[in-house]
Amino acid sequence: MSPLPFDPLLLAIAAPLAVALAIALGLPKRFSVKLAYVGFALPALLALHCWYYFPADAADGYAFVTQYGTGLSALGISLKLGLNGIALPLFVMAGIVGLAAGLYAIQSGAERLKLYLMLLLIMQGGLMGVFASIDVFFFYFFHELALIPTFIMVGIWGGRDRNYAAMKLTIYLTLGAMLSLAGLIAIYVQSGANSFDLIELRRALGEAPLALSLQKYLFGLLLFGFGILVSLWPFHTWAPLGYGAAPSSVAMMHAGVLKKFGLYGFIQIALPLLPQGAPSWTPLLAWLALGNIVIIGLVTIAQRDLKQMVGYASVMHVGYGLLGVACLSVLGAGGVVLFMVAHGLTVALLFMLTTSIYHRTGTFDMQEMGGLAQKAPVLAAFFLTAMLASIGLPGPGLLNFWGELAIFMAVYAHAGWMVVPAVLGVVISAIYGLRAVGSVFYGQPTENFLAHQQKHPVTDLRWNERIPALILLVTLIALGIWPRSISDPINATLSAFYPAIEAVATRITP
Amino acid sequence: MNIGLNDYLFLSALLFALGFFGVLLRKNTLVIYMCLELMLVATTLALVAFSRYNGTMDGNVFVFFILTVAAAEVAVGLAIIVALFRRRLTVQVDELNALRN
Amino acid sequence: MTADLLFYIFSTFTLACALAMVVHRNAVNAALCFLLALVGVAGLFVLLEAYLLAVLLIFVYAGAVVALFLFIVMLLDVKGGRRSNFTKSTLVAGTGAAALLAVGLLSLHTHGRITATLPAGPGVGASLKGYAYQLFTTYLLPVQIVGFMLLIAMLGVIVLSKRHAGMEDVK
Amino acid sequence: MTFAVMNPELLRAAAASNHWAAIFPEMALGILALLLLVLELALPKKHHGLIPAVAIFGQIGLLAWLWFNFNSIVIGQETFNGLLHHSLDGQFMRAFFLVSSIFVCLLGTIALAKQKMPRIEFFHIVLVVTAALMLLAQSNHFLLLFVALETVTIGFYILISYFRSNPLSLEAGLKYLIMGGLSSALLLFGIVLLYGVAGNPALPSSSANAMNFDELRAFLAANPGNFLAQIGIIFVLAGVAFKIGAFPFQIWVPDVYQGAPTPVTAFLAVASKAAGFAVLLVLVLRAFAPYAALTVPVLSVLAATTLIFGNLAALTQHNVKRLIGLSGVSHAGFLLLGVVAAVINPAALGAVYFYLAAYLLASFAVFGVMTHLAGENDADQELDHYVGLGRENPFLALVLAIGLGSLAGIPPLAGFMGKLLVFISAFQAQLYPLLALAIIGVVISIYYYFGWIRIVFFETWRAPLLAGETDNRPARTPVAWPAGLALGLLAFTTVLLGFYQGGFGEWLLNR
Amino acid sequence: MTPVQNALALLFLPLATALVTALFFRRQPAVGRALSLVAAAGIVLLGGRLIFFTENFTIAAEWLSLGPLTIKLGILVDDLTKLMLFVVAFIGFLIHVFSIGYMKGEAHAARFFGCLSLFMFSMIGLTLADDLIMLFIFWELVGLSSFLLINFYYDRPAAVLASKKAFIVNRIGDFGFLLGIILAYWAFDTITLVDIAARLDTSPDLVATSIALLIFCGAVGKSGQFPLHVWLPDAMEGPTPVSALIHAATMVAAGIFLLCRVGVIMTGDALTVILWTGVVTALFAGVTAFGQRDIKRILAYSTISQLGFMVAAYALGSLVALRNGADQALAGVTAGAAAAMFHLTTHAFFKALLFLGAGSVIHASHHEQDIYRLGGLWKKMPITFATFTLGTLALAGAPFFSGFFSKDAILLLAWQYQPVVFGLLLFGALLTAFYMTRLWSAAFLGAPRSDGAEHAHESPASMTVPLVLLSIGAVLAGYGWFYPSALAVVPTAALALLQGEGHTLVAVAGSAAFVFGAGLGLLFYRPGATGDFLQQRLPALYHVMAERFYIDALYDWYVAKVQQRFAMLLNFLEQILLAGLIVRGFAGLVGLLGLGARALHTGSLNAYVYWFLLGLVILWAGVAGVFNLQ
């Protein structure tokens, strides 16, 4: 347990929000930026602290549990914070990605920087809250808290099509969030626990499970709610568009962390609470996930816009997560958690570097670049590493590989042949990944790019860009080399409450 | 057949419906307003009839209030209509549709 | 029987006047019809032994309200004939509405019959005292409210109608 | 029985039950209103600027009084011969109307400053209407209900047409007049039917005091399925539906909202609507409770259509006053959902009240900004006028965003908690189809709320002005400190209630 | 230093130098070179210590545990490891030395040496792996290093394309490999090689065959077997030392090493498929080599062909053993594995030698790679010429050279298994001699036919010394006594095969194939010819061969016309149909409804009154019970 005299989780959530408030109240820009460093660093440090002190014996329960009333005790809502083995890795990942995104944002010198940092800090607070909440209501609440700045930031600082993108993003995500909320409320109401406390809900539903048909309805609701939020095919079209338009730090935090809400919701809430409802939906989920992997994979190949491509790639990779969820097993779910951490770090890195590329080329069109490695070898190295990680190449992407491997193993065990198209995704991602690296960095620059270089001399990655990149990359590689640092807590937690799910799970394919 | 409560009630409803129909149909604001008044009167008729047949006083007292309210309403309403006429020079509702869509 | 006959007379008269009011093109005539209809209703009030109310109706409604209407109609000098003929759509809608209203009336008449009623005894509304007692005891609060209502109505009419110094006023 | 009322003993008792102290706030408001008129006469003209301050601070004082006497001794009792029923709900609504009135007065000072208009009457009427609203929410008798309602309605006729130099204001007044008159007639007809049926001595549990809600309830409970009573109920509901702007009685809303002076629009949107809901709650939960089999489906249908229609109609609207009016219609749908839930499960009442409170805060935040941005022509407030507000006046922009966000039900704002509570209640009442529609409604509503926010904050291209062309957008009004303080308070409370409902939440949900 | 520490030091030394170079010395070629060389030397030392002074051992630790999945990673040092390690360390070191001369004056040499160190790390990891997952991880890492080194000249579009092709084609193979691992895990409940051997009998036959073939897919990709061989000739775009080390001696042979490692899971059906893949590859690549004029490409096709031999050898040995009634559990070094690994070893020597020789030629003749534009180099570059000749002889299977023995062992197995296979492989051997003679004769004999060749002169010592050392290996690696006892297990087993039935006949046939092939070569490809014989006489056939039987074209067609167009089609559907028609259409529909709802506000009071009537109707309908659904 934490030796700190205060609640690390609450502080990790409150610190960025407090800094945001201070900025909103009119802190001068100089101090705002300095304080923003604190606001971004504190959650990351506290997350690492919690990781370090995470007790191995917190197997079925939670560590660092605290509870604060907010005035809705009549409904069983309270701010109950804590981490279990599933939440911990994501909490840490959220801290790290948030730190990197924050650092990148500070150096970006965006217009209206104060507002930008303020919104980003709110987002960071929300992200930390999502994974630290035991209370299901606050789980949702923090997600929304982080989501709102996303909309605004896409709209204000976004790129091409930002107006349409922001609108589409907002409407889609609101729909997803509303469906999820409906599902969560329904679970709350039907459980009879009169509490949104996940532990209470789990206990209540463990003792008296809901009727089978009800579980089916509710799981369906959550499936589409969470599905839209994680860009399940064919409800994904908001994602590439939104990410294509989003400012980099937002894309980093949303695609990297916030989007994991849905998958996390499946693993932490939907499956444990509705174990019997899940099996009737998993074939559909698996098929749609294959749609993510194969169809979106191929669509990704056809992209010319680098940022859209990264967006599509992230949509594609989400398919692995969904497929892992559909397996309804410790292995699948554990693989998904590993994969989420890996994917979060990777995709954040990719979005960041994509923007760095844009600053040097003045375009996202991959056919208007070329030869950038000659001028910016460090950027090239980072991008190549990130891209290889994202395509799951063991090495830089060792953690991605572990996640994918566990998912594939689970898919074969529960869905047989479906593992073939799933693994095929590995080939597909190699195709678009290398194509991107090749056309951006290798070969000769195009004439337009040369003309651009005349006006804007290309420099290599600056240190204030390198540091956030390094933070992400080092975390990714370190976790990849020693995955047990996160897989053991995951395994312990999942093994505690997944047997009930595995007991009723059926094979996805005959 | 003796005339009873039902007949008064039906008459009242008929007058009410007639007033409603007038409100639906007429284009002159003043006439519409008169039709509204007719509806109020129709209700008072029912009220008085109920009061009479149920043997309670409240209905009659209510009529008292209704009449007062109607008078006040008419005063304000006509003031509005007059003020509007001074700006628009019309009391036809199909010409008073600047606020729409 | 006299009462019944009177009822028929009054009710027919009232209905006829009301109908004339609703359909008459000229607003002045409509107002006059309204006046007559009110007289009919007052007659019915008398049949219902609500004498005070009948008098009030004539005073307040016929005397004040309709007079006000007439006054305004004439003041505004609206040419009643200016109203355009009914267009086809209004005709259809009007017919539909009339049909709906008729259906409503019919169903009210058939389903809503009050079967058990007291034989008409001495009417409670006949006594002036009753009104006074009620208004000054039980319904004192509404009376006070109505007082305030009249106050604001008066203020409102002033605000809406009075020419204020320094205000640009159209025409 | 006939002459029972004549019995001096009973009359004395009736007079004794006129417990004037129980309606101290209403009386105080009336006296304050009169005081304003007296001050207008007594004070020299140059000091007339003080009068609105007197109105506002008087009401703030009254609010403080209410705060300290919230759990008044008359709670749970009936006074004025059963005309009034005092309850905690009533106390809440009192405070609600008082707060709305304070903000309306505040907005009134801003809006009236832009017009050449007599001022004092405005505040006077607002105060009287507020007092009537308070009585309306506590009424326990159809006669009082009608009289109070008519007082409110007549007050609103005047307030809506208050900017009489603007024909649109008058037109709005006329429309409200006709539609209001019609709805009053419907309501009245319903009351008459109920009175007549419930007073019929031949029927079981009939009452000599049939307009009293408790008596009526007893009668209805003893006479299930009475046709005339049902017709009466739906006519009463039609009258109330007009007040709350439920489909299809909402049709007047955009026109009237657009034409009315902005503070009055706010008053209509918040206080008048809330009064409608207070009445509706009293009626369906108490008077009509035995006829839930009728009220629940009917209100459900109204809620469903209201939700969908309000949101759809607002979708393509570009006049902000109409937009907010139509969005208000959809809020009425949500509130109706809460009311239906409350009929089935009375615990949902707290949700409705929370929703109302959140709606008040957010609406006044939005209307406050609208009032500041309104130009000479109060009815002409287009979305275009908000372009660049985020840069020019970040404070107003922020307040507006918080207000709109709360109306849209975006966490972590109060409006979201309101929606959440309503949703939970609706779930508990198992109103699943309505919930589905509500969710669709929320998603659609995001489009126009967010569209508005987008216009405020996002840079959009504007056609450059041609030579000689002037910017037709009204000039920005600077924010004076009292208004700034009030708006800041509204925004802050909206955010705070989103995060932390604290004692307020506990109180509402545990009553 | 314990053996484990030794192995770990061996593994991480090159990684450390690669990292240090990448982090600090990117712009100092001299430092990078020195570091890399130190690492290579260190590898020789540490590797030598591991090979010669350490018993075989295995060690593993749990790396990941999720539910039923437990993955242990670890190190396995056995005879196979040691032989492979020897090849990697020794040849790697020589190639490092060679690179010093070859990469002189290259601005980005630090990157080159960094990547080379990275490759050494990956390759050593691959060699030491005790389980399929670790094998796969390093398998991918060698692919990555190969990718980085092929596009070392990343400003050349051809190099970029080649590297991409190499990576993606390898990924296709790895697709199967990974599936194979997944199947294997669920079949055997472990991915540790030693444990798999112990649990073998539990797997049903079809699954076992699938597993074997899927894992073989990895080998097909990495070892350039037909039809995934297309990347290997293109990979010659990398610097020549890279071609020598990675694309001839070590990495491409990893497929063979993999097969030998997983020998225990093979089944008869799988082996038959493997055999024919190997045979087809051997012949196909041999024939294609005739259509090539680029010296490195010819060597590349020869490499593919030889890899085909090794694959065939592996399959043959196991098939023969199976037919001879051996138990399916073919643990230890089987005959096939021995023959394949033996050929791998000798091939590593002579092919590295040939590539380095080619590098020396290219370096000297200012990057002239067309054999018909070289010529006359025997005089100008005597050491290169001599060593290259030795290498050619070894590859062509001249009697008493290393290649002769290793190829003989394969032919003998083929003879024992089936005459048809024997005949085909013998023909392959003949082709080898034939096209090597063509190369040798055109590049070295006759007169110089270009400025580059004209001005060529012998390479510096850093390049020639490795040539000489390698040529010793090329000549002698076929003899058992060449190997120290620690390495001798595999060669001994392979050489033991030569005592098998029919050995004389096969030896004679092998020798005859060499003589015949070389003779044909000298006959058709006269020294000093300015053009290709086949090109002049049979241009159509030559064209087909030069176009590599259109297989590359087929791939290009597939990528450009099928895959890309399909992707574009899906993208079109995504953008136009889904995001456009459906999503925007739906939004538009809602918008239209909104416009409709807005249009209902006509502003006319009369119309509004109708709404009230409608409201009454709705409410009345409620009274009539219309809404009471139950």
PDB file of C-alpha atoms in Angstrom, chain C:
ATOM      1  CA  MET C   1     -92.755  22.726 -18.576  1.00  0.00           C
ATOM      2  CA  THR C   2     -92.437  26.455 -18.881  1.00  0.00           C
ATOM      3  CA  ALA C   3     -88.899  26.047 -17.749  1.00  0.00           C
ATOM      4  CA  ASP C   4     -88.310  23.453 -20.437  1.00  0.00           C
ATOM      5  CA  LEU C   5     -89.816  25.627 -23.059  1.00  0.00           C
ATOM      6  CA  LEU C   6     -87.780  28.557 -21.910  1.00  0.00           C
ATOM      7  CA  PHE C   7     -84.714  26.382 -22.019  1.00  0.00           C
ATOM      8  CA  TYR C   8     -85.392  25.478 -25.602  1.00  0.00           C
ATOM      9  CA  ILE C   9     -86.022  29.051 -26.526  1.00  0.00           C
ATOM     10  CA  PHE C  10     -82.947  30.361 -24.789  1.00  0.00           C
ATOM     11  CA  SER C  11     -80.705  27.607 -25.935  1.00  0.00           C
ATOM     12  CA  THR C  12     -81.822  27.870 -29.536  1.00  0.00           C
ATOM     13  CA  PHE C  13     -81.424  31.590 -29.412  1.00  0.00           C
ATOM     14  CA  THR C  14     -77.997  31.335 -27.855  1.00  0.00           C
ATOM     15  CA  LEU C  15     -76.826  28.725 -30.305  1.00  0.00           C
ATOM     16  CA  ALA C  16     -78.132  30.641 -33.260  1.00  0.00           C
ATOM     17  CA  CYS C  17     -76.446  33.810 -32.105  1.00  0.00           C
ATOM     18  CA  ALA C  18     -73.210  32.007 -31.364  1.00  0.00           C
ATOM     19  CA  LEU C  19     -73.261  30.377 -34.762  1.00  0.00           C
ATOM     20  CA  ALA C  20     -73.933  33.679 -36.412  1.00  0.00           C
ATOM     21  CA  MET C  21     -71.061  35.193 -34.495  1.00  0.00           C
ATOM     22  CA  VAL C  22     -68.723  32.476 -35.588  1.00  0.00           C
ATOM     23  CA  VAL C  23     -69.595  32.662 -39.232  1.00  0.00           C
ATOM     24  CA  HIS C  24     -70.473  36.278 -39.757  1.00  0.00           C
ATOM     25  CA  ARG C  25     -68.065  38.147 -41.965  1.00  0.00           C
ATOM     26  CA  ASN C  26     -68.462  41.484 -40.345  1.00  0.00           C
ATOM     27  CA  ALA C  27     -66.753  41.888 -37.013  1.00  0.00           C
ATOM     28  CA  VAL C  28     -69.252  44.438 -35.798  1.00  0.00           C
ATOM     29  CA  ASN C  29     -72.094  42.125 -36.527  1.00  0.00           C
ATOM     30  CA  ALA C  30     -70.215  39.280 -34.909  1.00  0.00           C
ATOM     31  CA  ALA C  31     -69.833  41.335 -31.784  1.00  0.00           C
ATOM     32  CA  LEU C  32     -73.498  42.135 -31.792  1.00  0.00           C
ATOM     33  CA  CYS C  33     -74.320  38.457 -32.200  1.00  0.00           C
ATOM     34  CA  PHE C  34     -72.049  37.712 -29.307  1.00  0.00           C
ATOM     35  CA  LEU C  35     -73.960  40.229 -27.279  1.00  0.00           C
ATOM     36  CA  LEU C  36     -77.222  38.498 -28.079  1.00  0.00           C
ATOM     37  CA  ALA C  37     -75.755  35.114 -27.295  1.00  0.00           C
ATOM     38  CA  LEU C  38     -74.731  36.414 -23.931  1.00  0.00           C
ATOM     39  CA  VAL C  39     -78.260  37.543 -23.296  1.00  0.00           C
ATOM     40  CA  GLY C  40     -79.376  34.013 -24.091  1.00  0.00           C
ATOM     41  CA  VAL C  41     -76.895  32.567 -21.657  1.00  0.00           C
ATOM     42  CA  ALA C  42     -78.007  35.016 -19.044  1.00  0.00           C
ATOM     43  CA  GLY C  43     -81.474  33.718 -19.577  1.00  0.00           C
ATOM     44  CA  LEU C  44     -80.263  30.221 -19.008  1.00  0.00           C
ATOM     45  CA  PHE C  45     -78.562  31.406 -15.844  1.00  0.00           C
ATOM     46  CA  VAL C  46     -81.891  32.684 -14.695  1.00  0.00           C
ATOM     47  CA  LEU C  47     -83.414  29.314 -15.424  1.00  0.00           C
ATOM     48  CA  LEU C  48     -80.680  27.842 -13.257  1.00  0.00           C
ATOM     49  CA  GLU C  49     -81.602  30.248 -10.511  1.00  0.00           C
ATOM     50  CA  ALA C  50     -78.229  32.013 -10.652  1.00  0.00           C
ATOM     51  CA  TYR C  51     -79.734  35.453 -10.784  1.00  0.00           C
ATOM     52  CA  LEU C  52     -76.750  37.340  -9.598  1.00  0.00           C
ATOM     53  CA  LEU C  53     -74.582  35.694 -12.164  1.00  0.00           C
ATOM     54  CA  ALA C  54     -77.073  36.451 -14.881  1.00  0.00           C
ATOM     55  CA  VAL C  55     -76.975  40.068 -13.944  1.00  0.00           C
ATOM     56  CA  LEU C  56     -73.225  40.014 -13.697  1.00  0.00           C
ATOM     57  CA  LEU C  57     -72.966  38.370 -17.058  1.00  0.00           C
ATOM     58  CA  ILE C  58     -74.995  41.064 -18.640  1.00  0.00           C
ATOM     59  CA  PHE C  59     -73.127  43.792 -16.781  1.00  0.00           C
ATOM     60  CA  VAL C  60     -69.653  42.559 -17.128  1.00  0.00           C
ATOM     61  CA  TYR C  61     -69.774  40.710 -20.379  1.00  0.00           C
ATOM     62  CA  ALA C  62     -72.419  42.375 -22.368  1.00  0.00           C
ATOM     63  CA  GLY C  63     -71.964  45.742 -20.793  1.00  0.00           C
ATOM     64  CA  ALA C  64     -68.236  45.956 -20.535  1.00  0.00           C
ATOM     65  CA  VAL C  65     -66.516  43.323 -22.561  1.00  0.00           C
ATOM     66  CA  VAL C  66     -68.634  43.324 -25.655  1.00  0.00           C
ATOM     67  CA  ALA C  67     -68.885  47.064 -25.541  1.00  0.00           C
ATOM     68  CA  LEU C  68     -65.151  47.210 -25.427  1.00  0.00           C
ATOM     69  CA  PHE C  69     -64.994  44.848 -28.348  1.00  0.00           C
ATOM     70  CA  LEU C  70     -67.383  46.913 -30.344  1.00  0.00           C
ATOM     71  CA  PHE C  71     -65.525  50.010 -29.453  1.00  0.00           C
ATOM     72  CA  ILE C  72     -62.234  48.557 -30.576  1.00  0.00           C
ATOM     73  CA  VAL C  73     -63.667  47.064 -33.722  1.00  0.00           C
ATOM     74  CA  MET C  74     -65.019  50.370 -34.667  1.00  0.00           C
ATOM     75  CA  LEU C  75     -61.901  52.184 -33.605  1.00  0.00           C
ATOM     76  CA  LEU C  76     -59.777  49.992 -35.774  1.00  0.00           C
ATOM     77  CA  ASP C  77     -62.344  50.308 -38.526  1.00  0.00           C
ATOM     78  CA  VAL C  78     -61.571  46.897 -39.852  1.00  0.00           C
ATOM     79  CA  LYS C  79     -63.483  46.191 -42.943  1.00  0.00           C
ATOM     80  CA  GLY C  80     -65.140  42.888 -42.273  1.00  0.00           C
ATOM     81  CA  GLY C  81     -65.512  42.122 -45.939  1.00  0.00           C
ATOM     82  CA  ARG C  82     -61.808  42.165 -46.400  1.00  0.00           C
ATOM     83  CA  ARG C  83     -61.628  38.620 -45.255  1.00  0.00           C
ATOM     84  CA  SER C  84     -60.787  36.478 -48.220  1.00  0.00           C
ATOM     85  CA  ASN C  85     -62.921  33.555 -49.178  1.00  0.00           C
ATOM     86  CA  PHE C  86     -62.120  30.261 -47.612  1.00  0.00           C
ATOM     87  CA  THR C  87     -59.456  28.505 -49.559  1.00  0.00           C
ATOM     88  CA  LYS C  88     -59.844  24.886 -50.370  1.00  0.00           C
ATOM     89  CA  SER C  89     -57.386  23.771 -47.715  1.00  0.00           C
ATOM     90  CA  THR C  90     -59.029  25.771 -44.967  1.00  0.00           C
ATOM     91  CA  LEU C  91     -62.342  24.402 -46.090  1.00  0.00           C
ATOM     92  CA  VAL C  92     -61.094  20.858 -45.858  1.00  0.00           C
ATOM     93  CA  ALA C  93     -59.397  21.514 -42.550  1.00  0.00           C
ATOM     94  CA  GLY C  94     -62.433  23.317 -41.258  1.00  0.00           C
ATOM     95  CA  THR C  95     -64.706  20.483 -42.257  1.00  0.00           C
ATOM     96  CA  GLY C  96     -62.368  17.993 -40.670  1.00  0.00           C
ATOM     97  CA  ALA C  97     -62.210  20.015 -37.505  1.00  0.00           C
ATOM     98  CA  ALA C  98     -65.944  20.379 -37.440  1.00  0.00           C
ATOM     99  CA  ALA C  99     -66.295  16.650 -37.872  1.00  0.00           C
ATOM    100  CA  LEU C 100     -63.858  16.017 -35.060  1.00  0.00           C
ATOM    101  CA  LEU C 101     -65.664  18.430 -32.796  1.00  0.00           C
ATOM    102  CA  ALA C 102     -68.944  16.796 -33.690  1.00  0.00           C
ATOM    103  CA  VAL C 103     -67.551  13.375 -32.895  1.00  0.00           C
ATOM    104  CA  GLY C 104     -66.287  14.712 -29.607  1.00  0.00           C
ATOM    105  CA  LEU C 105     -69.640  16.206 -28.766  1.00  0.00           C
ATOM    106  CA  LEU C 106     -71.418  13.063 -29.735  1.00  0.00           C
ATOM    107  CA  SER C 107     -69.214  10.864 -27.644  1.00  0.00           C
ATOM    108  CA  LEU C 108     -69.511  13.293 -24.763  1.00  0.00           C
ATOM    109  CA  HIS C 109     -73.239  13.163 -25.152  1.00  0.00           C
ATOM    110  CA  THR C 110     -73.471   9.390 -25.370  1.00  0.00           C
ATOM    111  CA  HIS C 111     -70.752   8.287 -22.946  1.00  0.00           C
ATOM    112  CA  GLY C 112     -70.888  11.247 -20.650  1.00  0.00           C
ATOM    113  CA  ARG C 113     -74.509  11.204 -19.624  1.00  0.00           C
ATOM    114  CA  ILE C 114     -74.933  11.839 -16.009  1.00  0.00           C
ATOM    115  CA  THR C 115     -77.667   9.420 -15.125  1.00  0.00           C
ATOM    116  CA  ALA C 116     -78.308  10.062 -11.502  1.00  0.00           C
ATOM    117  CA  THR C 117     -78.980  13.677 -10.764  1.00  0.00           C
ATOM    118  CA  LEU C 118     -80.786  15.297  -7.927  1.00  0.00           C
ATOM    119  CA  PRO C 119     -84.166  16.641  -8.693  1.00  0.00           C
ATOM    120  CA  ALA C 120     -83.781  20.347  -8.886  1.00  0.00           C
ATOM    121  CA  GLY C 121     -84.345  21.712  -5.435  1.00  0.00           C
ATOM    122  CA  PRO C 122     -84.029  25.313  -4.433  1.00  0.00           C
ATOM    123  CA  GLY C 123     -80.927  26.656  -6.131  1.00  0.00           C
ATOM    124  CA  VAL C 124     -77.931  27.492  -4.021  1.00  0.00           C
ATOM    125  CA  GLY C 125     -77.011  30.301  -6.334  1.00  0.00           C
ATOM    126  CA  ALA C 126     -80.061  32.303  -5.627  1.00  0.00           C
ATOM    127  CA  SER C 127     -78.824  33.823  -2.430  1.00  0.00           C
ATOM    128  CA  LEU C 128     -76.627  36.868  -2.656  1.00  0.00           C
ATOM    129  CA  LYS C 129     -75.422  36.251   0.870  1.00  0.00           C
ATOM    130  CA  GLY C 130     -73.887  32.970  -0.113  1.00  0.00           C
ATOM    131  CA  TYR C 131     -71.576  34.666  -2.561  1.00  0.00           C
ATOM    132  CA  ALA C 132     -70.570  37.216  -0.010  1.00  0.00           C
ATOM    133  CA  TYR C 133     -69.813  34.678   2.687  1.00  0.00           C
ATOM    134  CA  GLN C 134     -67.849  32.494   0.344  1.00  0.00           C
ATOM    135  CA  LEU C 135     -65.875  35.285  -1.199  1.00  0.00           C
ATOM    136  CA  PHE C 136     -64.879  36.782   2.097  1.00  0.00           C
ATOM    137  CA  THR C 137     -64.129  33.618   3.987  1.00  0.00           C
ATOM    138  CA  THR C 138     -63.250  30.552   1.999  1.00  0.00           C
ATOM    139  CA  TYR C 139     -62.180  32.278  -1.178  1.00  0.00           C
ATOM    140  CA  LEU C 140     -60.640  35.355   0.334  1.00  0.00           C
ATOM    141  CA  LEU C 141     -57.221  34.487  -0.995  1.00  0.00           C
ATOM    142  CA  PRO C 142     -58.338  34.189  -4.628  1.00  0.00           C
ATOM    143  CA  VAL C 143     -60.103  37.470  -4.274  1.00  0.00           C
ATOM    144  CA  GLN C 144     -56.877  39.067  -3.155  1.00  0.00           C
ATOM    145  CA  ILE C 145     -55.065  37.464  -6.045  1.00  0.00           C
ATOM    146  CA  VAL C 146     -57.643  38.687  -8.477  1.00  0.00           C
ATOM    147  CA  GLY C 147     -57.083  42.125  -7.055  1.00  0.00           C
ATOM    148  CA  PHE C 148     -53.427  41.934  -7.920  1.00  0.00           C
ATOM    149  CA  MET C 149     -54.308  40.500 -11.269  1.00  0.00           C
ATOM    150  CA  LEU C 150     -56.512  43.461 -12.048  1.00  0.00           C
ATOM    151  CA  LEU C 151     -53.748  45.753 -10.916  1.00  0.00           C
ATOM    152  CA  ILE C 152     -51.227  44.290 -13.272  1.00  0.00           C
ATOM    153  CA  ALA C 153     -53.798  44.149 -16.058  1.00  0.00           C
ATOM    154  CA  MET C 154     -54.340  47.835 -15.568  1.00  0.00           C
ATOM    155  CA  LEU C 155     -50.652  48.555 -15.490  1.00  0.00           C
ATOM    156  CA  GLY C 156     -50.246  46.413 -18.549  1.00  0.00           C
ATOM    157  CA  VAL C 157     -52.865  48.244 -20.497  1.00  0.00           C
ATOM    158  CA  ILE C 158     -51.198  51.489 -19.537  1.00  0.00           C
ATOM    159  CA  VAL C 159     -47.783  50.276 -20.562  1.00  0.00           C
ATOM    160  CA  LEU C 160     -49.087  48.966 -23.832  1.00  0.00           C
ATOM    161  CA  SER C 161     -51.203  51.922 -24.732  1.00  0.00           C
ATOM    162  CA  LYS C 162     -50.014  55.098 -23.102  1.00  0.00           C
ATOM    163  CA  ARG C 163     -47.762  57.423 -25.002  1.00  0.00           C
ATOM    164  CA  HIS C 164     -44.631  57.825 -22.986  1.00  0.00           C
ATOM    165  CA  ALA C 165     -42.543  60.918 -23.023  1.00  0.00           C
ATOM    166  CA  GLY C 166     -39.306  60.385 -24.820  1.00  0.00           C
ATOM    167  CA  MET C 167     -40.479  57.244 -26.521  1.00  0.00           C
ATOM    168  CA  GLU C 168     -40.437  57.094 -30.208  1.00  0.00           C
ATOM    169  CA  ASP C 169     -43.930  56.095 -31.155  1.00  0.00           C
ATOM    170  CA  VAL C 170     -44.892  54.942 -34.535  1.00  0.00           C
ATOM    171  CA  LYS C 171     -47.542  57.135 -36.105  1.00  0.00           C
TER     172      LYS C 171
END
